[in-house]
CSV table of C-alpha atoms (C1' of nucleotides) in Angstrom, one decimal:
chain,number,residue,atom,x,y,z
A,1,MET,CA,113.0,-253.2,49.7
A,2,PRO,CA,112.6,-249.5,50.5
A,3,VAL,CA,110.6,-247.8,47.7
A,4,PRO,CA,108.5,-249.8,45.2
A,5,PRO,CA,109.1,-249.2,41.5
A,6,ASN,CA,106.4,-248.1,39.0
A,7,ILE,CA,103.0,-249.6,39.8
A,8,PRO,CA,100.2,-249.9,37.3
A,9,ARG,CA,97.4,-247.6,38.3
A,10,PRO,CA,94.7,-250.3,38.5
A,11,THR,CA,97.0,-252.2,40.8
A,12,ALA,CA,97.4,-249.3,43.1
A,13,LYS,CA,93.6,-249.1,43.4
A,14,ARG,CA,93.2,-252.7,44.3
A,15,LEU,CA,95.9,-252.7,47.0
A,16,SER,CA,93.6,-251.2,49.6
A,17,TYR,CA,90.9,-253.8,48.8
A,18,TYR,CA,93.4,-256.6,49.3
A,19,LEU,CA,94.3,-255.1,52.7
A,20,ARG,CA,90.7,-254.7,53.7
A,21,GLU,CA,89.9,-258.3,52.8
A,22,LEU,CA,93.1,-259.6,54.5
A,23,GLU,CA,92.2,-257.9,57.7
A,24,ALA,CA,88.7,-259.3,57.6
A,25,GLN,CA,90.2,-262.8,57.1
A,26,ALA,CA,92.6,-262.2,60.0
A,27,ASP,CA,89.7,-261.4,62.2
A,28,LEU,CA,88.2,-264.7,61.2
A,29,GLY,CA,91.3,-266.4,62.4
A,30,THR,CA,92.5,-267.6,59.0
A,31,LYS,CA,96.3,-267.9,58.7
A,32,THR,CA,96.9,-268.4,55.0
A,33,ILE,CA,95.1,-267.5,51.8
A,34,SER,CA,95.7,-268.4,48.1
A,35,SER,CA,95.6,-266.0,45.2
A,36,LYS,CA,92.6,-267.9,44.1
A,37,GLY,CA,90.8,-267.5,47.4
A,38,LEU,CA,91.6,-263.8,47.7
A,39,GLY,CA,90.7,-263.2,44.1
A,40,GLU,CA,87.3,-264.9,44.5
A,41,ARG,CA,86.3,-262.7,47.4
A,42,LEU,CA,87.2,-259.6,45.4
A,43,GLY,CA,85.9,-260.6,42.0
A,44,LEU,CA,89.4,-260.9,40.5
A,45,THR,CA,91.3,-263.7,38.8
A,46,ASP,CA,94.1,-265.5,40.7
A,47,ALA,CA,96.6,-264.4,38.1
A,48,GLN,CA,95.6,-260.8,38.7
A,49,VAL,CA,96.2,-261.1,42.4
A,50,ARG,CA,99.6,-262.6,41.9
A,51,LYS,CA,100.7,-260.1,39.4
A,52,ASP,CA,99.6,-257.2,41.6
A,53,LEU,CA,101.4,-258.6,44.7
A,54,ALA,CA,104.5,-259.5,42.7
A,55,CYS,CA,105.1,-255.8,42.0
A,56,PHE,CA,106.4,-255.4,45.5
A,57,GLY,CA,108.4,-258.6,46.1
A,58,GLN,CA,107.8,-262.3,46.6
A,59,PHE,CA,105.8,-262.8,49.7
A,60,GLY,CA,103.9,-265.9,48.6
A,61,HIS,CA,104.8,-269.5,49.5
A,62,PRO,CA,104.4,-271.9,46.6
A,63,GLY,CA,102.1,-274.8,47.5
A,64,VAL,CA,100.7,-272.8,50.5
A,65,GLY,CA,99.6,-269.4,49.5
A,66,TYR,CA,100.2,-266.1,51.3
A,67,GLY,CA,100.6,-265.8,55.0
A,68,ILE,CA,97.9,-263.4,56.1
A,69,ASP,CA,99.8,-261.6,58.8
A,70,GLU,CA,102.9,-261.4,56.7
A,71,LEU,CA,101.0,-260.0,53.7
A,72,THR,CA,99.0,-257.7,55.8
A,73,GLY,CA,102.1,-256.2,57.2
A,74,GLN,CA,103.7,-255.8,53.8
A,75,LEU,CA,100.6,-254.1,52.4
A,76,ARG,CA,100.3,-251.8,55.4
A,77,ARG,CA,103.9,-250.7,54.8
A,78,ILE,CA,103.4,-250.3,51.1
A,79,LEU,CA,100.3,-248.3,51.4
A,80,GLY,CA,101.8,-246.1,54.2
A,81,MET,CA,99.4,-247.5,56.8
A,82,ASP,CA,102.3,-248.2,59.2
A,83,ARG,CA,102.5,-244.6,60.1
A,84,GLN,CA,100.1,-242.1,61.6
A,85,TRP,CA,98.4,-239.6,59.4
A,86,THR,CA,97.1,-236.3,60.6
A,87,ALA,CA,94.1,-234.7,59.0
A,88,VAL,CA,91.9,-231.6,59.3
A,89,VAL,CA,88.3,-231.3,58.2
A,90,VAL,CA,86.9,-228.1,56.9
A,91,GLY,CA,83.1,-227.9,56.8
A,92,ALA,CA,80.9,-229.0,59.7
A,93,GLY,CA,77.8,-229.6,57.6
A,94,ASN,CA,76.2,-233.0,57.2
A,95,ILE,CA,79.3,-234.7,55.7
A,96,GLY,CA,81.8,-233.0,57.9
A,97,ARG,CA,79.9,-234.1,61.0
A,98,ALA,CA,79.6,-237.6,59.8
A,99,ILE,CA,83.4,-237.7,59.2
A,100,ALA,CA,84.2,-236.1,62.6
A,101,SER,CA,82.0,-238.8,64.3
A,102,TYR,CA,83.4,-241.7,62.3
A,103,GLY,CA,85.4,-243.6,64.9
A,104,ARG,CA,87.0,-246.2,62.6
A,105,LEU,CA,89.4,-243.6,61.2
A,106,ALA,CA,91.5,-243.5,64.3
A,107,ASP,CA,91.9,-247.2,64.2
A,108,LYS,CA,93.3,-247.0,60.7
A,109,GLY,CA,95.9,-244.5,61.6
A,110,PHE,CA,94.1,-241.3,60.5
A,111,GLU,CA,93.9,-238.8,63.3
A,112,ILE,CA,91.6,-235.9,62.9
A,113,ILE,CA,93.3,-232.9,64.5
A,114,ALA,CA,90.5,-230.4,64.1
A,115,VAL,CA,87.1,-229.6,62.5
A,116,LEU,CA,86.7,-226.1,61.2
A,117,ASP,CA,83.9,-224.0,59.8
A,118,ASP,CA,83.2,-220.4,59.1
A,119,ASP,CA,79.6,-220.3,60.2
A,120,PRO,CA,79.4,-218.7,63.7
A,121,ASP,CA,76.3,-220.8,64.5
A,122,VAL,CA,78.3,-223.9,64.0
A,123,ILE,CA,81.5,-222.9,65.7
A,124,GLY,CA,81.6,-224.3,69.2
A,125,LEU,CA,79.4,-227.3,68.5
A,126,ARG,CA,80.9,-230.7,69.2
A,127,PHE,CA,80.9,-233.7,66.9
A,128,GLY,CA,82.6,-236.9,67.7
A,129,GLY,CA,84.7,-235.3,70.4
A,130,HIS,CA,85.8,-232.3,68.2
A,131,GLU,CA,84.7,-228.8,69.0
A,132,VAL,CA,84.2,-226.9,65.7
A,133,ARG,CA,86.8,-224.1,65.5
A,134,PRO,CA,86.7,-221.0,63.3
A,135,ALA,CA,88.0,-221.6,59.7
A,136,THR,CA,90.6,-218.9,60.3
A,137,ASP,CA,92.5,-221.3,62.5
A,138,LEU,CA,93.3,-223.4,59.5
A,139,GLU,CA,96.8,-222.2,59.0
A,140,SER,CA,97.9,-222.4,62.6
A,141,VAL,CA,96.4,-225.9,63.0
A,142,VAL,CA,98.1,-227.2,60.0
A,143,ARG,CA,101.5,-225.7,60.9
A,144,GLU,CA,101.4,-226.6,64.6
A,145,HIS,CA,100.5,-230.3,64.0
A,146,ASP,CA,102.2,-230.7,60.6
A,147,VAL,CA,98.9,-231.8,59.1
A,148,ARG,CA,99.3,-233.7,55.9
A,149,ILE,CA,95.7,-234.3,54.8
A,150,GLY,CA,92.8,-231.9,54.3
A,151,LEU,CA,89.2,-233.1,54.0
A,152,VAL,CA,87.0,-230.7,52.0
A,153,ALA,CA,83.5,-231.0,53.3
A,154,VAL,CA,82.0,-227.6,52.2
A,155,PRO,CA,79.5,-226.8,49.4
A,156,ALA,CA,80.8,-226.8,45.8
A,157,GLY,CA,81.1,-223.0,45.7
A,158,ALA,CA,83.6,-222.8,48.5
A,159,ALA,CA,85.6,-226.0,47.8
A,160,GLN,CA,88.3,-224.6,45.6
A,161,ARG,CA,89.0,-221.7,47.9
A,162,VAL,CA,89.1,-224.0,50.9
A,163,ALA,CA,91.5,-226.4,49.1
A,164,ASP,CA,93.7,-223.5,48.1
A,165,ASN,CA,93.9,-222.4,51.7
A,166,MET,CA,94.7,-225.8,52.9
A,167,ILE,CA,97.5,-226.2,50.4
A,168,ALA,CA,98.8,-222.8,51.2
A,169,ALA,CA,98.9,-223.8,54.8
A,170,GLY,CA,101.0,-226.8,54.1
A,171,VAL,CA,98.6,-229.7,53.5
A,172,ARG,CA,99.9,-232.3,51.0
A,173,GLY,CA,96.9,-234.2,50.0
A,174,VAL,CA,93.2,-233.4,49.7
A,175,LEU,CA,90.1,-235.6,50.0
A,176,ASN,CA,87.3,-233.7,48.4
A,177,PHE,CA,83.6,-234.4,49.1
A,178,ALA,CA,82.3,-231.4,47.1
A,179,PRO,CA,80.8,-232.0,43.7
A,180,VAL,CA,83.4,-230.1,41.7
A,181,ARG,CA,86.7,-230.9,40.2
A,182,LEU,CA,89.5,-229.2,42.2
A,183,ALA,CA,92.6,-227.8,40.5
A,184,VAL,CA,95.6,-228.5,42.6
A,185,PRO,CA,99.3,-227.8,42.0
A,186,ASP,CA,101.7,-230.5,40.9
A,187,GLY,CA,102.9,-232.6,43.8
A,188,ILE,CA,99.6,-232.3,45.7
A,189,ALA,CA,97.6,-235.5,45.8
A,190,ILE,CA,93.8,-235.4,45.4
A,191,VAL,CA,91.1,-237.9,45.7
A,192,SER,CA,87.4,-237.1,45.3
A,193,VAL,CA,84.2,-238.7,46.6
A,194,ASP,CA,80.9,-237.4,45.1
A,195,LEU,CA,77.7,-239.0,46.4
A,196,THR,CA,75.7,-237.7,43.4
A,197,ILE,CA,78.2,-239.2,40.9
A,198,SER,CA,78.1,-242.6,42.8
A,199,LEU,CA,74.4,-242.6,42.6
A,200,GLU,CA,74.5,-241.7,38.9
A,201,GLN,CA,76.8,-244.5,38.2
A,202,LEU,CA,74.5,-246.9,40.0
A,203,ALA,CA,71.5,-245.5,38.0
A,204,PHE,CA,73.4,-245.9,34.8
A,205,LYS,CA,74.2,-249.5,35.6
A,206,LEU,CA,70.5,-250.1,36.3
A,207,THR,CA,69.4,-248.5,33.0
A,208,LEU,CA,71.9,-250.7,31.1
A,209,GLY,CA,71.9,-253.9,33.1
A,210,MET,CA,75.7,-253.7,33.2
A,211,PRO,CA,77.8,-256.4,34.7
A,212,SER,CA,78.7,-255.6,38.3
A,213,GLY,CA,82.4,-254.8,38.2
A,214,GLU,CA,83.4,-253.0,41.2
A,215,PHE,CA,86.6,-251.1,41.6
A,216,GLY,CA,86.8,-247.4,41.8
A,217,THR,CA,83.2,-247.0,40.9
B,1,MET,CA,68.7,-244.0,19.2
B,2,PRO,CA,67.0,-246.1,21.8
B,3,VAL,CA,69.6,-248.3,23.6
B,4,PRO,CA,73.3,-247.6,23.4
B,5,PRO,CA,75.7,-250.4,22.3
B,6,ASN,CA,78.6,-251.7,24.3
B,7,ILE,CA,80.4,-249.0,26.2
B,8,PRO,CA,84.0,-249.3,27.5
B,9,ARG,CA,84.0,-249.3,31.2
B,10,PRO,CA,86.3,-246.3,31.7
B,11,THR,CA,84.0,-244.3,29.4
B,12,ALA,CA,81.0,-245.2,31.5
B,13,LYS,CA,82.8,-243.8,34.5
B,14,ARG,CA,83.6,-240.5,32.8
B,15,LEU,CA,80.1,-239.8,31.6
B,16,SER,CA,78.9,-238.5,34.9
B,17,TYR,CA,81.8,-236.2,35.1
B,18,TYR,CA,81.0,-234.8,31.6
B,19,LEU,CA,77.5,-234.1,32.8
B,20,ARG,CA,78.6,-232.4,36.0
B,21,GLU,CA,81.0,-230.2,34.1
B,22,LEU,CA,78.5,-229.3,31.4
B,23,GLU,CA,75.9,-228.3,34.1
B,24,ALA,CA,78.5,-226.1,35.7
B,25,GLN,CA,79.2,-224.5,32.3
B,26,ALA,CA,75.5,-224.0,31.6
B,27,ASP,CA,75.2,-222.2,35.0
B,28,LEU,CA,77.9,-219.9,33.8
B,29,GLY,CA,75.9,-219.1,30.7
B,30,THR,CA,78.2,-220.8,28.2
B,31,LYS,CA,76.4,-222.1,25.1
B,32,THR,CA,79.0,-224.2,23.4
B,33,ILE,CA,82.2,-226.1,24.4
B,34,SER,CA,84.8,-228.0,22.4
B,35,SER,CA,86.2,-231.4,23.2
B,36,LYS,CA,89.5,-229.6,24.0
B,37,GLY,CA,87.8,-227.2,26.4
B,38,LEU,CA,85.8,-230.0,28.1
B,39,GLY,CA,88.9,-232.2,28.3
B,40,GLU,CA,91.0,-229.5,29.9
B,41,ARG,CA,88.6,-229.0,32.7
B,42,LEU,CA,88.6,-232.7,33.4
B,43,GLY,CA,92.2,-233.6,32.8
B,44,LEU,CA,91.5,-235.6,29.6
B,45,THR,CA,92.7,-235.3,26.1
B,46,ASP,CA,90.4,-233.9,23.4
B,47,ALA,CA,90.5,-237.2,21.5
B,48,GLN,CA,89.4,-239.0,24.6
B,49,VAL,CA,86.4,-236.8,25.0
B,50,ARG,CA,85.4,-237.2,21.4
B,51,LYS,CA,85.7,-241.0,21.4
B,52,ASP,CA,83.7,-241.2,24.6
B,53,LEU,CA,80.8,-239.1,23.3
B,54,ALA,CA,80.9,-240.7,19.8
B,55,CYS,CA,79.8,-244.0,21.5
B,56,PHE,CA,76.3,-242.6,21.6
B,57,GLY,CA,75.9,-240.8,18.4
B,58,GLN,CA,77.1,-237.7,16.7
B,59,PHE,CA,76.1,-234.7,18.7
B,60,GLY,CA,79.1,-232.5,17.9
B,61,HIS,CA,79.2,-229.7,15.3
B,62,PRO,CA,82.4,-229.5,13.3
B,63,GLY,CA,84.1,-226.2,13.6
B,64,VAL,CA,81.9,-225.2,16.5
B,65,GLY,CA,82.0,-227.9,19.3
B,66,TYR,CA,79.2,-229.3,21.3
B,67,GLY,CA,76.0,-227.4,22.2
B,68,ILE,CA,75.9,-227.5,25.9
B,69,ASP,CA,72.1,-227.8,26.3
B,70,GLU,CA,72.0,-230.4,23.6
B,71,LEU,CA,74.8,-232.5,25.0
B,72,THR,CA,73.5,-232.1,28.6
B,73,GLY,CA,70.1,-233.4,27.4
B,74,GLN,CA,71.7,-236.4,25.6
B,75,LEU,CA,73.9,-237.3,28.6
B,76,ARG,CA,71.0,-237.0,31.0
B,77,ARG,CA,69.0,-239.4,28.8
B,78,ILE,CA,72.0,-241.8,28.4
B,79,LEU,CA,72.7,-241.9,32.1
B,80,GLY,CA,69.1,-242.3,33.0
B,81,MET,CA,68.9,-238.9,34.7
B,82,ASP,CA,65.8,-238.0,32.7
B,83,ARG,CA,63.7,-240.1,35.0
B,84,GLN,CA,63.0,-240.0,38.7
B,85,TRP,CA,64.7,-242.6,40.9
B,86,THR,CA,63.3,-243.8,44.2
B,87,ALA,CA,65.6,-244.8,47.0
B,88,VAL,CA,65.5,-246.1,50.6
B,89,VAL,CA,68.2,-245.5,53.2
B,90,VAL,CA,68.9,-248.2,55.8
B,91,GLY,CA,70.9,-247.1,58.7
B,92,ALA,CA,70.4,-243.7,60.5
B,93,GLY,CA,73.9,-243.4,61.9
B,94,ASN,CA,76.4,-240.7,60.9
B,95,ILE,CA,76.3,-241.5,57.2
B,96,GLY,CA,72.7,-242.3,57.0
B,97,ARG,CA,71.8,-238.9,58.6
B,98,ALA,CA,74.1,-237.1,56.3
B,99,ILE,CA,72.5,-238.7,53.3
B,100,ALA,CA,69.0,-238.0,54.5
B,101,SER,CA,69.9,-234.4,55.0
B,102,TYR,CA,71.6,-233.9,51.7
B,103,GLY,CA,69.2,-231.7,49.7
B,104,ARG,CA,71.0,-231.9,46.4
B,105,LEU,CA,69.8,-235.4,45.8
B,106,ALA,CA,66.2,-234.4,45.0
B,107,ASP,CA,67.4,-231.9,42.4
B,108,LYS,CA,69.2,-234.7,40.6
B,109,GLY,CA,66.2,-236.9,40.4
B,110,PHE,CA,66.9,-239.1,43.4
B,111,GLU,CA,63.9,-239.2,45.8
B,112,ILE,CA,64.5,-240.7,49.2
B,113,ILE,CA,61.3,-242.5,50.2
B,114,ALA,CA,62.3,-243.5,53.7
B,115,VAL,CA,65.1,-243.8,56.2
B,116,LEU,CA,65.0,-247.0,58.3
B,117,ASP,CA,66.9,-248.2,61.3
B,118,ASP,CA,66.5,-251.0,63.8
B,119,ASP,CA,67.6,-249.1,66.9
B,120,PRO,CA,64.6,-248.1,69.0
B,121,ASP,CA,66.5,-245.1,70.3
B,122,VAL,CA,66.8,-243.8,66.7
B,123,ILE,CA,63.4,-244.7,65.3
B,124,GLY,CA,61.2,-241.6,65.4
B,125,LEU,CA,64.0,-239.1,65.1
B,126,ARG,CA,63.9,-236.8,62.1
B,127,PHE,CA,66.7,-236.0,59.7
B,128,GLY,CA,66.3,-233.8,56.6
B,129,GLY,CA,62.5,-234.2,56.8
B,130,HIS,CA,62.5,-237.9,57.1
B,131,GLU,CA,61.3,-239.6,60.3
B,132,VAL,CA,63.3,-242.7,60.9
B,133,ARG,CA,61.1,-245.8,60.6
B,134,PRO,CA,61.7,-249.3,61.9
B,135,ALA,CA,63.8,-251.5,59.7
B,136,THR,CA,60.9,-254.0,59.5
B,137,ASP,CA,59.1,-251.6,57.3
B,138,LEU,CA,61.7,-252.2,54.5
B,139,GLU,CA,59.6,-254.7,52.5
B,140,SER,CA,56.4,-252.7,52.5
B,141,VAL,CA,58.2,-249.4,51.7
B,142,VAL,CA,60.0,-251.0,48.8
B,143,ARG,CA,56.9,-252.7,47.4
B,144,GLU,CA,54.5,-249.8,47.9
B,145,HIS,CA,56.7,-247.2,46.2
B,146,ASP,CA,58.5,-249.5,43.8
B,147,VAL,CA,61.8,-248.5,45.2
B,148,ARG,CA,64.7,-249.2,42.8
B,149,ILE,CA,67.8,-248.2,44.8
B,150,GLY,CA,68.9,-249.1,48.3
B,151,LEU,CA,71.5,-247.2,50.3
B,152,VAL,CA,73.3,-249.3,52.8
B,153,ALA,CA,74.5,-247.1,55.7
B,154,VAL,CA,74.9,-249.6,58.5
B,155,PRO,CA,78.1,-251.0,60.1
B,156,ALA,CA,80.1,-253.6,58.2
B,157,GLY,CA,78.7,-256.5,60.2
B,158,ALA,CA,75.1,-255.8,59.2
B,159,ALA,CA,75.7,-254.7,55.6
B,160,GLN,CA,75.3,-258.0,53.8
B,161,ARG,CA,72.2,-258.9,55.7
B,162,VAL,CA,70.6,-255.5,55.0
B,163,ALA,CA,71.6,-255.7,51.3
B,164,ASP,CA,70.0,-259.2,51.1
B,165,ASN,CA,66.8,-257.9,52.6
B,166,MET,CA,66.7,-255.0,50.2
B,167,ILE,CA,67.2,-257.2,47.2
B,168,ALA,CA,64.6,-259.7,48.5
B,169,ALA,CA,62.2,-256.8,48.9
B,170,GLY,CA,62.7,-255.8,45.2
B,171,VAL,CA,65.5,-253.2,45.1
B,172,ARG,CA,67.5,-253.4,41.9
B,173,GLY,CA,70.7,-251.5,42.8
B,174,VAL,CA,72.7,-251.0,46.0
B,175,LEU,CA,74.9,-248.1,47.0
B,176,ASN,CA,77.1,-249.5,49.8
B,177,PHE,CA,78.8,-247.3,52.4
B,178,ALA,CA,80.0,-250.1,54.6
B,179,PRO,CA,83.6,-251.2,54.5
B,180,VAL,CA,82.9,-254.7,53.1
B,181,ARG,CA,82.5,-256.2,49.7
B,182,LEU,CA,78.9,-257.2,49.2
B,183,ALA,CA,77.9,-260.3,47.3
B,184,VAL,CA,74.9,-259.6,45.1
B,185,PRO,CA,73.0,-261.8,42.6
B,186,ASP,CA,73.4,-261.4,38.9
B,187,GLY,CA,71.4,-258.6,37.5
B,188,ILE,CA,71.7,-256.5,40.7
B,189,ALA,CA,73.9,-253.4,40.3
B,190,ILE,CA,76.2,-252.4,43.1
B,191,VAL,CA,78.4,-249.4,43.7
B,192,SER,CA,80.5,-248.9,46.9
B,193,VAL,CA,81.9,-245.9,48.6
B,194,ASP,CA,84.4,-246.5,51.4
B,195,LEU,CA,85.8,-243.5,53.3
B,196,THR,CA,88.7,-245.5,54.7
B,197,ILE,CA,89.7,-246.8,51.3
B,198,SER,CA,89.5,-243.3,49.8
B,199,LEU,CA,91.8,-242.0,52.6
B,200,GLU,CA,94.2,-244.9,52.1
B,201,GLN,CA,94.4,-244.2,48.4
B,202,LEU,CA,95.2,-240.6,49.2
B,203,ALA,CA,97.8,-241.6,51.7
B,204,PHE,CA,99.3,-244.0,49.2
B,205,LYS,CA,99.6,-241.3,46.6
B,206,LEU,CA,101.3,-239.2,49.2
B,207,THR,CA,103.8,-241.8,50.1
B,208,LEU,CA,104.6,-242.3,46.5
B,209,GLY,CA,104.3,-238.9,45.1
B,210,MET,CA,102.0,-240.2,42.4
B,211,PRO,CA,100.7,-238.2,39.5
B,212,SER,CA,97.2,-236.9,40.4
B,213,GLY,CA,95.0,-238.9,38.0
B,214,GLU,CA,91.5,-238.6,39.1
B,215,PHE,CA,88.7,-240.9,38.0
B,216,GLY,CA,87.2,-243.5,40.1
B,217,THR,CA,89.7,-243.0,42.9
C,1,DA,C1',91.0,-221.3,10.9
C,2,DG,C1',88.7,-224.3,14.1
C,3,DT,C1',86.5,-228.5,15.2
C,4,DT,C1',84.4,-233.2,14.9
C,5,DG,C1',84.5,-238.3,14.0
C,6,DT,C1',87.2,-242.3,13.2
C,7,DG,C1',90.5,-245.8,11.4
C,8,DA,C1',95.2,-247.1,12.5
C,9,DA,C1',99.0,-247.3,15.7
C,10,DC,C1',100.3,-247.6,20.1
C,11,DT,C1',100.4,-248.3,25.0
C,12,DG,C1',99.1,-250.6,28.9
C,13,DA,C1',96.6,-254.2,31.5
C,14,DT,C1',94.9,-258.8,31.9
C,15,DT,C1',94.9,-263.5,31.1
C,16,DC,C1',97.2,-267.7,29.8
C,17,DA,C1',100.1,-271.3,30.6
C,18,DC,C1',103.9,-273.4,32.6
C,19,DA,C1',108.4,-274.1,35.1
C,20,DG,C1',109.7,-274.5,39.8
C,21,DC,C1',108.7,-275.2,44.6
C,22,DC,C1',106.3,-277.3,48.8
D,1,DG,C1',98.2,-282.2,44.4
D,2,DG,C1',98.3,-277.4,45.1
D,3,DC,C1',100.4,-273.1,44.7
D,4,DT,C1',103.5,-269.1,43.3
D,5,DG,C1',106.0,-266.1,40.0
D,6,DT,C1',106.5,-264.8,35.3
D,7,DG,C1',107.3,-264.5,30.2
D,8,DA,C1',104.3,-264.7,26.2
D,9,DA,C1',100.0,-263.9,24.1
D,10,DT,C1',95.8,-261.5,24.2
D,11,DC,C1',92.7,-258.0,25.0
D,12,DA,C1',91.2,-253.2,25.9
D,13,DG,C1',91.8,-248.3,26.0
D,14,DT,C1',94.2,-244.3,24.5
D,15,DT,C1',96.4,-241.4,21.4
D,16,DC,C1',97.5,-240.1,16.8
D,17,DA,C1',96.6,-238.1,12.6
D,18,DC,C1',93.7,-236.8,9.1
D,19,DA,C1',89.5,-236.4,6.0
D,20,DA,C1',85.2,-234.0,6.2
D,21,DC,C1',82.6,-230.3,7.7
D,22,DT,C1',81.3,-225.1,9.1
DNA sequence: AGTTGTGAACTGATTCACAGCC
DNA sequence: GGCTGTGAATCAGTTCACAACT
């Protein structure tokens, strides 16, 4: 079962949540979980869970449920979490520092190769074991370590330029924390996280009294 | 036009992005924008933009487009961005510090009333003008300032407990940065941001070579 | 000509419901 | 009895296409 076929977008979003929940269950020592059980913990129907997982093969056991270790392994493989990912952070402001200091990333297979900034006052400081290097090192860092992922943690005004530089240097995917939409060429993956927008969504739910659906928000 | 009717969920998610883009355009001095223009900048079709906005009334001008100031005002009102929101941050680790120091929030109408933590080594430190207070102050802070929003910036193991405390104290919406799904009672809004999941989604796109759709990811 | 607002058609996702298996 | 996998039915969101307006 080498490459999965065409996956519905909403399914793709839920996969990571399945994995997170399965790992939590594994820590609790549970060995098996049903689509109903998994769905309940995630606010999904049992049918939804089964349909999602069935996209990739049949790893359930009728009458029993899903083996947690087995399914975890499958999901890790599907999501690409069975390999190591290399990443570079540009921007050593508040967000960049928080990322650099966030230990859990390494456990999950994301290795931060370097943290860069162009502010001379910041270069040389250390965060989470990374000494901040000059932004001009970007290209050599990416090339030498074959870095695949770039994290944009600079202010909005610099974000597009930084992303362009990353991509020019060879990065294949960008995680953007700046509050702008970045234009990227075809074939480059992008995901954005915007604190202000998350807060706005929350405020909007509050003003409306919306039902608390979760995913992707 | 007091309360809007039932809004499709995907529309609700896009609203904040419309507002962000409109504000960016306003800064550039543009006065008017068409559904096509707005859609292009956000990776949406013109029809999509019009349908979304039409949910709330008719603020477009045939042959001309949408007045940027006018539409910005409407969206601010719809999203609840015309009022001030009060928030409290619990957890003064990496993420909590980054949030406390993030100046842009105040501009957007989100006022951080206090930053709390239960670690004696951290209490008393200052971040972004906030002195970290003991976590036991939560209830009094929320009651005294009628705080509506709670930001959970603690490790996974403490997140549910902190959220429960916030809600018991009177908070109405929770923005969760911990990598767990929080259970909240009906009527409480919740939005989650999980760095690991964002990175996983990105890695997944990379392994698949998926088209770069954007929203909610 | 350019653009909005909207019903109708279409596309895609979710839920239902049940056969087959443990 | 409990559970999965899946075709069929339903539901929701998007796109189309066009009348109305400037």
